[in-house]
XYZ file of C-alpha atoms in Angstrom:
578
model
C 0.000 0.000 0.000
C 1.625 3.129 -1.401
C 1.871 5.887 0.891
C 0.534 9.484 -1.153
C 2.293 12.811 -1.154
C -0.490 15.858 -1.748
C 0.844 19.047 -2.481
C -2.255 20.913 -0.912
C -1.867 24.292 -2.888
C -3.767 27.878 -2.677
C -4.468 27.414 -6.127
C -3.929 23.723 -7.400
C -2.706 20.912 -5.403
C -1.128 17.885 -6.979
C -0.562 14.048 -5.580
C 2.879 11.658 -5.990
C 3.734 8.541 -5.326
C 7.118 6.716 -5.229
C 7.157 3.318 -6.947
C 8.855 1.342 -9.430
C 12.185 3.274 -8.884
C 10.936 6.843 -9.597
C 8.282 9.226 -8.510
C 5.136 9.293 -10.564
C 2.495 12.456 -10.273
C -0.993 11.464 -9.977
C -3.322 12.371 -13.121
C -6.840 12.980 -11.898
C -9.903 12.067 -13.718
C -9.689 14.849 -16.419
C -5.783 13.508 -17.153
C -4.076 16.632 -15.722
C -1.380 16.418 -12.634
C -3.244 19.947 -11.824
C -6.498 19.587 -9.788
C -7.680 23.274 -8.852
C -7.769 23.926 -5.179
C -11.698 25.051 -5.912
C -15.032 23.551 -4.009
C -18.233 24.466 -4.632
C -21.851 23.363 -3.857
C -24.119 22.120 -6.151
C -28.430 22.896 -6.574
C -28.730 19.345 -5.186
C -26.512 19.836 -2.247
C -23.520 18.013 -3.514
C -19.879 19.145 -3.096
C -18.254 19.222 -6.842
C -13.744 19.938 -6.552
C -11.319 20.899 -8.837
C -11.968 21.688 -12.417
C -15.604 21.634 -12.587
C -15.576 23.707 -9.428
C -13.623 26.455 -11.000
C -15.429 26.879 -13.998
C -18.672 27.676 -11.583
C -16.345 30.800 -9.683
C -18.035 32.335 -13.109
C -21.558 31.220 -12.821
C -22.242 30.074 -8.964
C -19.627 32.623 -7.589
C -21.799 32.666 -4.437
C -21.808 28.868 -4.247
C -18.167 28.696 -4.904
C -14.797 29.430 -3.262
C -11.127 29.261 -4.218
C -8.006 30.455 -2.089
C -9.359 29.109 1.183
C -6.112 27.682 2.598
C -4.905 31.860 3.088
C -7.371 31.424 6.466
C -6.251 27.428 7.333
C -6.108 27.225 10.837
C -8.704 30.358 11.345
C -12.674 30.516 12.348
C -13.555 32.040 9.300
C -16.940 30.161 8.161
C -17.772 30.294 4.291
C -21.092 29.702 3.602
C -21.828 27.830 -0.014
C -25.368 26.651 -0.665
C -26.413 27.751 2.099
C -23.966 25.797 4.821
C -21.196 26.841 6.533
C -17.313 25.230 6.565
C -14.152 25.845 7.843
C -11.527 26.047 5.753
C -9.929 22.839 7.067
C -13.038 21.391 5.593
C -13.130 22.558 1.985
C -9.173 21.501 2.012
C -10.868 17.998 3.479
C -12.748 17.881 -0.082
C -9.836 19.109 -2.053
C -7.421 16.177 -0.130
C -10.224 13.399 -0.681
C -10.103 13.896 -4.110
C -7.005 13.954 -4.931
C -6.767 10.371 -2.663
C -9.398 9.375 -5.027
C -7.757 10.143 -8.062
C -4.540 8.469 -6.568
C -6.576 5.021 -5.502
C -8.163 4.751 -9.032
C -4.562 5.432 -11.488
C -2.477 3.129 -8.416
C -5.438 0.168 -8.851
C -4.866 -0.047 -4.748
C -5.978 1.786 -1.415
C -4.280 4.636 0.119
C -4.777 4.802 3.996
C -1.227 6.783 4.103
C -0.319 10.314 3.041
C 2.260 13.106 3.402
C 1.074 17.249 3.049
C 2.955 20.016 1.920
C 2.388 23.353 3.899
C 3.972 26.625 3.574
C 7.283 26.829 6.010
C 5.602 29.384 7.295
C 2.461 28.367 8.836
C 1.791 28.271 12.564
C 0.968 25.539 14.621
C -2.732 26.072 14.374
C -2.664 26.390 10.391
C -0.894 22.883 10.532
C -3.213 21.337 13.325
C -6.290 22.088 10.211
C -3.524 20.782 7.672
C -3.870 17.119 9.989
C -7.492 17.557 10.167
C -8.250 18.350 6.265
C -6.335 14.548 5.937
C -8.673 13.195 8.758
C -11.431 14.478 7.287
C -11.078 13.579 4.073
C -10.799 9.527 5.851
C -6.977 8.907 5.230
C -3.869 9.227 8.288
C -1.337 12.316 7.798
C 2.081 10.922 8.624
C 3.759 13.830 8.482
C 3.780 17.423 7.347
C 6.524 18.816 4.978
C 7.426 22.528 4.315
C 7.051 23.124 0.615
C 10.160 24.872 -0.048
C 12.399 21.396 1.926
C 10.929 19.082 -0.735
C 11.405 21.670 -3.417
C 14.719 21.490 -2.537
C 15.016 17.695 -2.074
C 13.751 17.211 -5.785
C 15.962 19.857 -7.324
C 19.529 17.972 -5.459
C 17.770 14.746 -6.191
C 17.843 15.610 -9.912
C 21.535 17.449 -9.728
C 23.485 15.503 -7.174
C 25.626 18.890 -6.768
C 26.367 19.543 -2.989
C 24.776 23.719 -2.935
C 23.508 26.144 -0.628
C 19.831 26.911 -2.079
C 18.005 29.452 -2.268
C 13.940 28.036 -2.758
C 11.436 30.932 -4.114
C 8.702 29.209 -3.500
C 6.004 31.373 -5.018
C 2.598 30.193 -4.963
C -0.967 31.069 -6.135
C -1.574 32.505 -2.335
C 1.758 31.454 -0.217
C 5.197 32.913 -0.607
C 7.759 30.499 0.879
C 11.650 31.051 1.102
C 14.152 28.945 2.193
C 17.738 29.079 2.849
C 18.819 24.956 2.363
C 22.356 23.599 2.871
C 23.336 20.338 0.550
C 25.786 18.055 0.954
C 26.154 13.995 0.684
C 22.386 12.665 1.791
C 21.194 15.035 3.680
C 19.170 18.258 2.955
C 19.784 20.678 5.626
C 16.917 23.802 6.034
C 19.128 26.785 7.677
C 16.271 29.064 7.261
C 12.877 30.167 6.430
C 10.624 33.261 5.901
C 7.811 33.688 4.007
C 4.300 35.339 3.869
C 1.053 33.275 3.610
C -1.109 35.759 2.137
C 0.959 36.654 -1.160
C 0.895 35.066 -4.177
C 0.407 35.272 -7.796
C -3.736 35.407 -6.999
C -1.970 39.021 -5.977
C -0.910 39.722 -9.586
C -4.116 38.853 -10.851
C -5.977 41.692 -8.092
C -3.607 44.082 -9.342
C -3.580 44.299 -13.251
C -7.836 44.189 -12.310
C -7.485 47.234 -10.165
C -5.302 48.996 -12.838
C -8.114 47.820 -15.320
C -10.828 49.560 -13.274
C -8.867 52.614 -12.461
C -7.514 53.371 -16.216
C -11.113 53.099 -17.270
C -12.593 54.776 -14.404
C -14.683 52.036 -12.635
C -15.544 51.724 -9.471
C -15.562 47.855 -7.885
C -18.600 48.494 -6.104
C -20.042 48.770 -9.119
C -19.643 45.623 -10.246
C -21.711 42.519 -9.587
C -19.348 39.649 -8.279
C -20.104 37.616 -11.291
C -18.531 40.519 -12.911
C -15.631 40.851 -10.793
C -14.892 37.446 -11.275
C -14.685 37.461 -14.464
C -12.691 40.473 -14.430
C -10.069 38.298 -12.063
C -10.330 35.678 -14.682
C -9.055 37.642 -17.647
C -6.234 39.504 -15.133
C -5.022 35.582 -14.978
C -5.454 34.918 -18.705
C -3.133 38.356 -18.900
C -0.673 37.187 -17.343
C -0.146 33.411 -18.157
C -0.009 35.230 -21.654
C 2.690 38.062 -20.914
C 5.190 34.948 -20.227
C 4.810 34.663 -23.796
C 4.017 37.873 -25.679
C 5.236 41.029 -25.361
C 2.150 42.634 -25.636
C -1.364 41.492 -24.730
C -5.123 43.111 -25.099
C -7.373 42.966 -22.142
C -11.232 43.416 -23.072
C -14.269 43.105 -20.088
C -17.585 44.111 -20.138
C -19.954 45.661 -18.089
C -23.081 46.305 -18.150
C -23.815 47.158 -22.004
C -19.905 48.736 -21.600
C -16.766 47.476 -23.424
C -13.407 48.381 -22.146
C -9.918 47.212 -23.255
C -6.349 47.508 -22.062
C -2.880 47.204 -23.632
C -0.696 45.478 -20.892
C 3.328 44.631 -21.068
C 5.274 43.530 -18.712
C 6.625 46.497 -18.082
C 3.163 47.920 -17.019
C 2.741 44.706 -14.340
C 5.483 45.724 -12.927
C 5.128 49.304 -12.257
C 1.585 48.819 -11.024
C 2.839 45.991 -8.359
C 5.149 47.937 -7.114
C 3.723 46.952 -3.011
C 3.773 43.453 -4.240
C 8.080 43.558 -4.876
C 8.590 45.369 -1.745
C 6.631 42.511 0.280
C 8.630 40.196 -1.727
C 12.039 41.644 -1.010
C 11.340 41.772 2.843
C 10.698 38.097 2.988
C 13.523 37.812 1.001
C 15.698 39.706 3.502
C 14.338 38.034 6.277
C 15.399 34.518 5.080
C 18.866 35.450 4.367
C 19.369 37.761 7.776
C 18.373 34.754 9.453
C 20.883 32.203 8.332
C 23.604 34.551 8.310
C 24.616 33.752 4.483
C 25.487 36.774 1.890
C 24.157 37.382 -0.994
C 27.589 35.692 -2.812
C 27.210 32.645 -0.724
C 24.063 31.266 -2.422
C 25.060 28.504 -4.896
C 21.333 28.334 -7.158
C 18.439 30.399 -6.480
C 15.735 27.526 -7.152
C 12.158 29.019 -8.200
C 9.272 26.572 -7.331
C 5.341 27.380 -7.152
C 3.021 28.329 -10.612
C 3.747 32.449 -10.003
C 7.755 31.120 -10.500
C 6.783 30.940 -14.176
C 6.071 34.653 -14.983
C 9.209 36.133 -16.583
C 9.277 39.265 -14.045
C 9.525 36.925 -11.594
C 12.425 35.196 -12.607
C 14.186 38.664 -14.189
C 13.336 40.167 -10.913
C 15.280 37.372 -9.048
C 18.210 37.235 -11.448
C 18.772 41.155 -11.166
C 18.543 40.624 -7.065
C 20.866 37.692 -7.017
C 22.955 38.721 -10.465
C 22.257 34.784 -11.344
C 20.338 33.095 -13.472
C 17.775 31.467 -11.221
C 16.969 27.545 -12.227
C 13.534 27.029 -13.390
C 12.050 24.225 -14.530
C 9.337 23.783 -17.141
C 7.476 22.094 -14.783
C 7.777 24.651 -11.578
C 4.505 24.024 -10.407
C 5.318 20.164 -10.052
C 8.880 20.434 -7.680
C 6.926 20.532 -4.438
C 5.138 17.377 -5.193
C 8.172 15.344 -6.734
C 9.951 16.263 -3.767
C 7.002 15.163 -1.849
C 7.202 11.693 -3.667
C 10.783 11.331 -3.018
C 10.347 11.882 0.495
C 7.344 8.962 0.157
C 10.062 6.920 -1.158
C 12.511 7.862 2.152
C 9.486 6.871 4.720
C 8.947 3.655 2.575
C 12.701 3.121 2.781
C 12.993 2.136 -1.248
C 15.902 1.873 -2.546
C 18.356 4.220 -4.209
C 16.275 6.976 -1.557
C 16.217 5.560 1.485
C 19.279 7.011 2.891
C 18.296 11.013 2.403
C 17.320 12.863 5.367
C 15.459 15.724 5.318
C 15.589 18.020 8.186
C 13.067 20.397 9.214
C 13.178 23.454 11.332
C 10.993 25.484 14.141
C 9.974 28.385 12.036
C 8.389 30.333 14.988
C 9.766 31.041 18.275
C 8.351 28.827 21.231
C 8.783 30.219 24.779
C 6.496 31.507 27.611
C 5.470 35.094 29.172
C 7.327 36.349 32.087
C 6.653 39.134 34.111
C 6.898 42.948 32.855
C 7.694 44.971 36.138
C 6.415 48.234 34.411
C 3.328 47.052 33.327
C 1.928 43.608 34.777
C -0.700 43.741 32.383
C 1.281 42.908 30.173
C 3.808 40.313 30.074
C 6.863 39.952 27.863
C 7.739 36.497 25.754
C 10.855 35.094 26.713
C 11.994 32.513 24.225
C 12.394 28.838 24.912
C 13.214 27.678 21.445
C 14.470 30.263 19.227
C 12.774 29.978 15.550
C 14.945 28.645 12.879
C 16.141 25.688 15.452
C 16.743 22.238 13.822
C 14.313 20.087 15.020
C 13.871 17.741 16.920
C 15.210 19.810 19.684
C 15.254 20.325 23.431
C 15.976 23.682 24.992
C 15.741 24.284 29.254
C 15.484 27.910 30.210
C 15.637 28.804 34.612
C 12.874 31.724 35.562
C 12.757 32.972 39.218
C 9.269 33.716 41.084
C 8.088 37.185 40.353
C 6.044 38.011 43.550
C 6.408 36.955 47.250
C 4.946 34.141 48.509
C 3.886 32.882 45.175
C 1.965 29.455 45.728
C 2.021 28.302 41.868
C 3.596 29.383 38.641
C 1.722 29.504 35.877
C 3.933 28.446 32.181
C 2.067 30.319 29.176
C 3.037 28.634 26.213
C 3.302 30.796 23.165
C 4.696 30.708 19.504
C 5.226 33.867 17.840
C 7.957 36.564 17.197
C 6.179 39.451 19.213
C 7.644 41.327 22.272
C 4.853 40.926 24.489
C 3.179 37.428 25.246
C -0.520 38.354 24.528
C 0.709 39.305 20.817
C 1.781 35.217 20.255
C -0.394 32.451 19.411
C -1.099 30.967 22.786
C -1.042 26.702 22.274
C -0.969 26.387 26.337
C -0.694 26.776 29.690
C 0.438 24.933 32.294
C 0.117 25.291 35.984
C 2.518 24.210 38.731
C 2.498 24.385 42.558
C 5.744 25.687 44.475
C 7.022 26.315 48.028
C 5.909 29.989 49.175
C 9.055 32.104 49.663
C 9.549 35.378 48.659
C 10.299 36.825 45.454
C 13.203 35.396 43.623
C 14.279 32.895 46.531
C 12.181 30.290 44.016
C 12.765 28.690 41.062
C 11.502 26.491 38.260
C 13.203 24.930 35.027
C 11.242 25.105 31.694
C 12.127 22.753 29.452
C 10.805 22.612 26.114
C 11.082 19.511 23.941
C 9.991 19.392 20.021
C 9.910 16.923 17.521
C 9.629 16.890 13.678
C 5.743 16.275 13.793
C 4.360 19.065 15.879
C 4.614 16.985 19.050
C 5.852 19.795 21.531
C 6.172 18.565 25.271
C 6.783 20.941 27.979
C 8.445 20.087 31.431
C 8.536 22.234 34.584
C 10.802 21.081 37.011
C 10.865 23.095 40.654
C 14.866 22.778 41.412
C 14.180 23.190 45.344
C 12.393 20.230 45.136
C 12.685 18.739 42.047
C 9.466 17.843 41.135
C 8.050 17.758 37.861
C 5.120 18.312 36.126
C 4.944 18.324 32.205
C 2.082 18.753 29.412
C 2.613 17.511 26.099
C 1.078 19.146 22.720
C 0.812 17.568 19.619
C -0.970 17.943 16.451
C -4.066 15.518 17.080
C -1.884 12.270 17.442
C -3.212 9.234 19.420
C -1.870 8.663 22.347
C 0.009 5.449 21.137
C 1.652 7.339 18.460
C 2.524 10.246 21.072
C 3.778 7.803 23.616
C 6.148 6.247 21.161
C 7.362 9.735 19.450
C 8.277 10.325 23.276
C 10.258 7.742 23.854
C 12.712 8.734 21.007
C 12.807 12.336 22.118
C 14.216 11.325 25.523
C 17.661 11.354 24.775
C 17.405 15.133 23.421
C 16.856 16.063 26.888
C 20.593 15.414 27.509
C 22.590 19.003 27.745
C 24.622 18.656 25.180
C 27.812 18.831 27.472
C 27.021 15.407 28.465
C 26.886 14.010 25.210
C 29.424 11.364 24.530
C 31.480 13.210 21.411
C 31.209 16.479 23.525
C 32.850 15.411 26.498
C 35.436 13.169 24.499
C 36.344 16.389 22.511
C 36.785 18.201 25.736
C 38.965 15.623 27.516
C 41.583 15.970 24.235
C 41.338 19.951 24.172
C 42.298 19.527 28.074
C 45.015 17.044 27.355
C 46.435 19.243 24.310
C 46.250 22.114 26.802
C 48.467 20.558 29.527
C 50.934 19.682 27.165
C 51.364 22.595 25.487
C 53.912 25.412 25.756
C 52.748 28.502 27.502
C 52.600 31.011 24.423
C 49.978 28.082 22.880
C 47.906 27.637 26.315
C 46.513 31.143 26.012
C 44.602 30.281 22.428
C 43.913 26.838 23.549
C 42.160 28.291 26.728
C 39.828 30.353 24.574
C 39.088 27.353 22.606
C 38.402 25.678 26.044
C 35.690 29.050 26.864
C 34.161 29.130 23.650
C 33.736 25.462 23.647
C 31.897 25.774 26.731
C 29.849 28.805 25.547
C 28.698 26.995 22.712
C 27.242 23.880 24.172
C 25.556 26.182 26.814
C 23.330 27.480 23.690
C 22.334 24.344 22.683
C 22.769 24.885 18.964
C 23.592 20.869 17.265
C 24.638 22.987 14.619
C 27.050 25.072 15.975
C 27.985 22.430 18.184
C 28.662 20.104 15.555
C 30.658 22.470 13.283
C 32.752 23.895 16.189
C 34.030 19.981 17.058
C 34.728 19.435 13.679
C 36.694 22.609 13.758
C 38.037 21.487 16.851
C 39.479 18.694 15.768
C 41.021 19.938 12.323
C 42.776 22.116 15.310
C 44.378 19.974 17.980
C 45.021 17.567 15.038
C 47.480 20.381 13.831
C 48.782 21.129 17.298
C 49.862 16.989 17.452
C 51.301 16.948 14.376
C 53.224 20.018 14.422
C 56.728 20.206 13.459
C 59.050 22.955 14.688
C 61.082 22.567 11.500
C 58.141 23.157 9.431
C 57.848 26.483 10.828
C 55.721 28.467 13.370
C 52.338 26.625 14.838
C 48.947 28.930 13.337
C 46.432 28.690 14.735
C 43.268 29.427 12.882
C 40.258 31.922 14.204
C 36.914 30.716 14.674
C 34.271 33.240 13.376
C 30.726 32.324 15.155
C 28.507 33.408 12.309
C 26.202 30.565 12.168
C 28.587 28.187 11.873
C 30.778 28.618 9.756
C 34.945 28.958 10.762
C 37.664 30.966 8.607
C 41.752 30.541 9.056
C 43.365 33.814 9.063
């Protein structure tokens, strides 16, 4: 029984399988890999997806709806022949169709499947991804970032060793992601992205420079109108990535207009829509600490990487040539396939390993002194972490005689707690004593699957008390996810090839002439400083730096000229000799 990869899009989602060797893409009923992330209620009270949904956005627009995964993980109800759904639900329809499709081309059921989501969504928004799966009767394994298995297809298919830059540009989603390379494993160093632009945004642009040249108000129109209006925006620009010039005629009313739209117009009139690209942009690469220079391939992924301002806009940013595939719109879901192939352990895949990352902050609010009405967020796990992770953080009571803490569990970027997503709380009793004479240690521990366990542990007396969170697993399945996070909750200092490399920097250190101890000794310091942060990555890459170093010391011959020792620059990770 294959397991099924489902690129659940803002604008088409796809399926993928791996069998036979390779990844296949799953044709739906009408013979196209594309099935149009589009639901819409029938006369008879039936619930029609994909193509034949989008065609009635012209004639049922008040029975139809596209673009409902922008507010995944929100309240928002839409209301189609006259009942209301979530969107969780409509992406339920979208999901069991595309399973159907899959069960009917593969001649075999599909219990098992794998979703895409933008790197960017929140624990909520991936909590409805789970339930769209559920709902649509099949189990969600796990939940892949878009722009990872864009990533994992593209070194799949090149086998070069590359930091990445994925564009992951979407009909609704913009997704970027900084991803490091190298033998089997596909490293995410960081991610940005905004969830509510896309190329849909295109489209509502050249429509509102239609209306204005021409004087039209939107209110004006009926939404039958408007839609259709939207609809030739698209047609405008799927055709500008082949002409240079292209004529745009709508009618209202007993009124024909018509426009003359290049590229060059597109651009100047979505001006808002390159600035909110270039911050995302900026975001990504601030975050994992590479330069512009350092990027190896700028990868573009999503439908919207197909328009030529797109990729001109990217190659004048990044003075490369950004790789684009004819087939754009189909990386996230080979990638998706491939990573089918990994969980199925096939051959010639089996070995890659495809880490994920925290891409919000996760801490708790502690006490603001100038306003207790409003606490501040002190993080716990820093976004852009490699998960699975486990961080411990030690907060002191904040008022006398305080008979229980109370751990607020938040996820979010904001100064002040109340401005996060809130995902828990947890309370814990304590001795009374005043202010500051108590203490409790907070010790978050996250997995690759959403499964976020929090442990309180009062040092005076060393009980614990711990809550775990987890994206609407059974209990079975959390109970053994547990069991294999345990050993995270080691501090790194007691890890095996941490305190080996210590013992030799020690050894190297007492046998070494004075003018070397000084530089080993800040080796020694900065050693300890960075296992106290709890970074694997900087952990790992310091060792390995490390050991290139006292290997050096050992082998050094006076007659081969004066010891060097090289500096260690803590950018992320990455060391330079002088």
């Amino acid at each position: 029984m294959a397991i099924l990869g489902i690129d659940l899009g803002t604008t088409n989602s796809l399926g993928a399988v791996y069998r036979n060797g390779k990844v296949e893409l799953i044709p739906n009923r009408f013979g196209s890999f594309l099935t149009p992330s589009v639901v819409s209620v029938m006369e008879d009270g039936s619930v029609v997806t994909g193509q034949i949904a989008k065609e009635r956005l012209i004639t049922h627009p008040e029975d139809t709806v596209a673009s409902f995964k922008k507010d995944m993980g929100s309240d928002r109800k839409y209301i189609l022949g006259g009942r209301k759904f979530l969107p969780e639900e409509l992406s339920g329809f979208v999901v069991g169709s595309i399973v159907e499709d899959a069960r009917n081309y593969l001649k075999e059921d599909v219990e098992d499947v794998i979703i895409s989501v933008p790197a960017y969504f929140h624990d909520r928004q991936r909590v409805a991804t789970k339930r769209s799966g559920a709902l649509a009767g099949v189990s969600v394994k796990r939940i892949v970032n878009e722009p990872s298995a864009a990533a994992l297809a593209s070194y799949f298919d090149t086998q070069q060793e590359q930091l990445f830059l994925v564009f992951d540009f979407g009909g609704g989603t913009l997704d970027v992601s900084i991803v490091d390379c190298f033998d089997t494993m596909v490293e995410i160093l960081a991610v940005s992205g905004d969830n509510h632009l896309g190329g849909d945004d295109f489209n509502e642009a050249i429509a509102q420079g239609f209306l204005k040249e021409h004087h039209v108000d939107q209110k004006d129109l009926s939404a039958t109108e408007y839609a259709i209006l939207l609809r030739q925006a698209e047609k405008c620009k799927i055709a500008l990535s082949m002409l240079q010039e292209v004529k745009m005629t709508a009618v209202f009313g007993s009124q024909t207009y018509q426009s003359v739209y290049t590229n060059e117009r597109v651009m100047r009139e979505s001006s808002a829509i390159w600035q909110k690209i270039q911050n995302v942009l900026r975001h990504a690469l601030r975050d994992s600490r590479v330069d512009l220079e350092d990027i190896d391939a700028v990868i573009l992924a999503g439908g919207s990487g197909k328009m030529p301002l797109v990729q001109s806009y990217m190659e004048q940013l990044f003075d490369q040539t950004p790789l684009v595939t004819g087939f754009s719109d189909q990386l996230i879901a080979r990638g998706l396939g491939l990573v089918c192939g990994v969980m199925e352990r096939k051959d010639k895949v089996r070995d890659y390993i495809l880490t994920d990352i925290c891409p919000f902050t996760l801490g708790t609010s502690v006490d603001n002194d100038a306003d207790r009405q409003h606490p501040y967020m002190s993080a716990i796990i820093e976004r852009n972490t490699v998960l699975p992770c486990s961080r411990m953080q030690r907060y002191y009571t904040a008022a006398d005689y305080q008979s229980e803490v109370e751990v607020d569990i938040r996820q979010g970027e904001e100064l002040y707690a109340e401005d996060n997503l809130q995902l828990g709380m947890l309370k814990v009793p304590i001795p009374k004593k005043k202010k500051g004479e108590e203490s409790v240690d907070i010790r978050f521990t996250y997995d690759i699957n959403g499964i976020l366990e929090v442990e309180v542990t009062v040092v005076s007396t060393g009980k614990k008390v711990s809550k775990i969170l987890s994206q609407d697993m059974d209990e079975k399945e959390i109970t053994k996810r547990m069991q294999q996070l345990q050993k995270l909750k080691v501090h790194p200092k007691d890890v095996t090839e941490n305190r080996l490399m210590m013992e030799r920097l020690q050894a190297v250190y007492e046998e070494a002439l004075p003018e070397t101890r000084e530089m080993l000794m800040s080796y020694i310091r900065q050693f300890e400083q960075i296992l106290a942060s709890q970074d694997p990555r900087r952990i790992r890459r310091f060792r390995e730096f490390l050991d290139r170093t006292i290997a050096s010391v050992e082998n050094y011959d006076p007659f081969a000229g004066t010891l060097k020792f090289p500096e260690w620059k803590d950018d992320g990770g990455e060391d330079e000799p002088e």
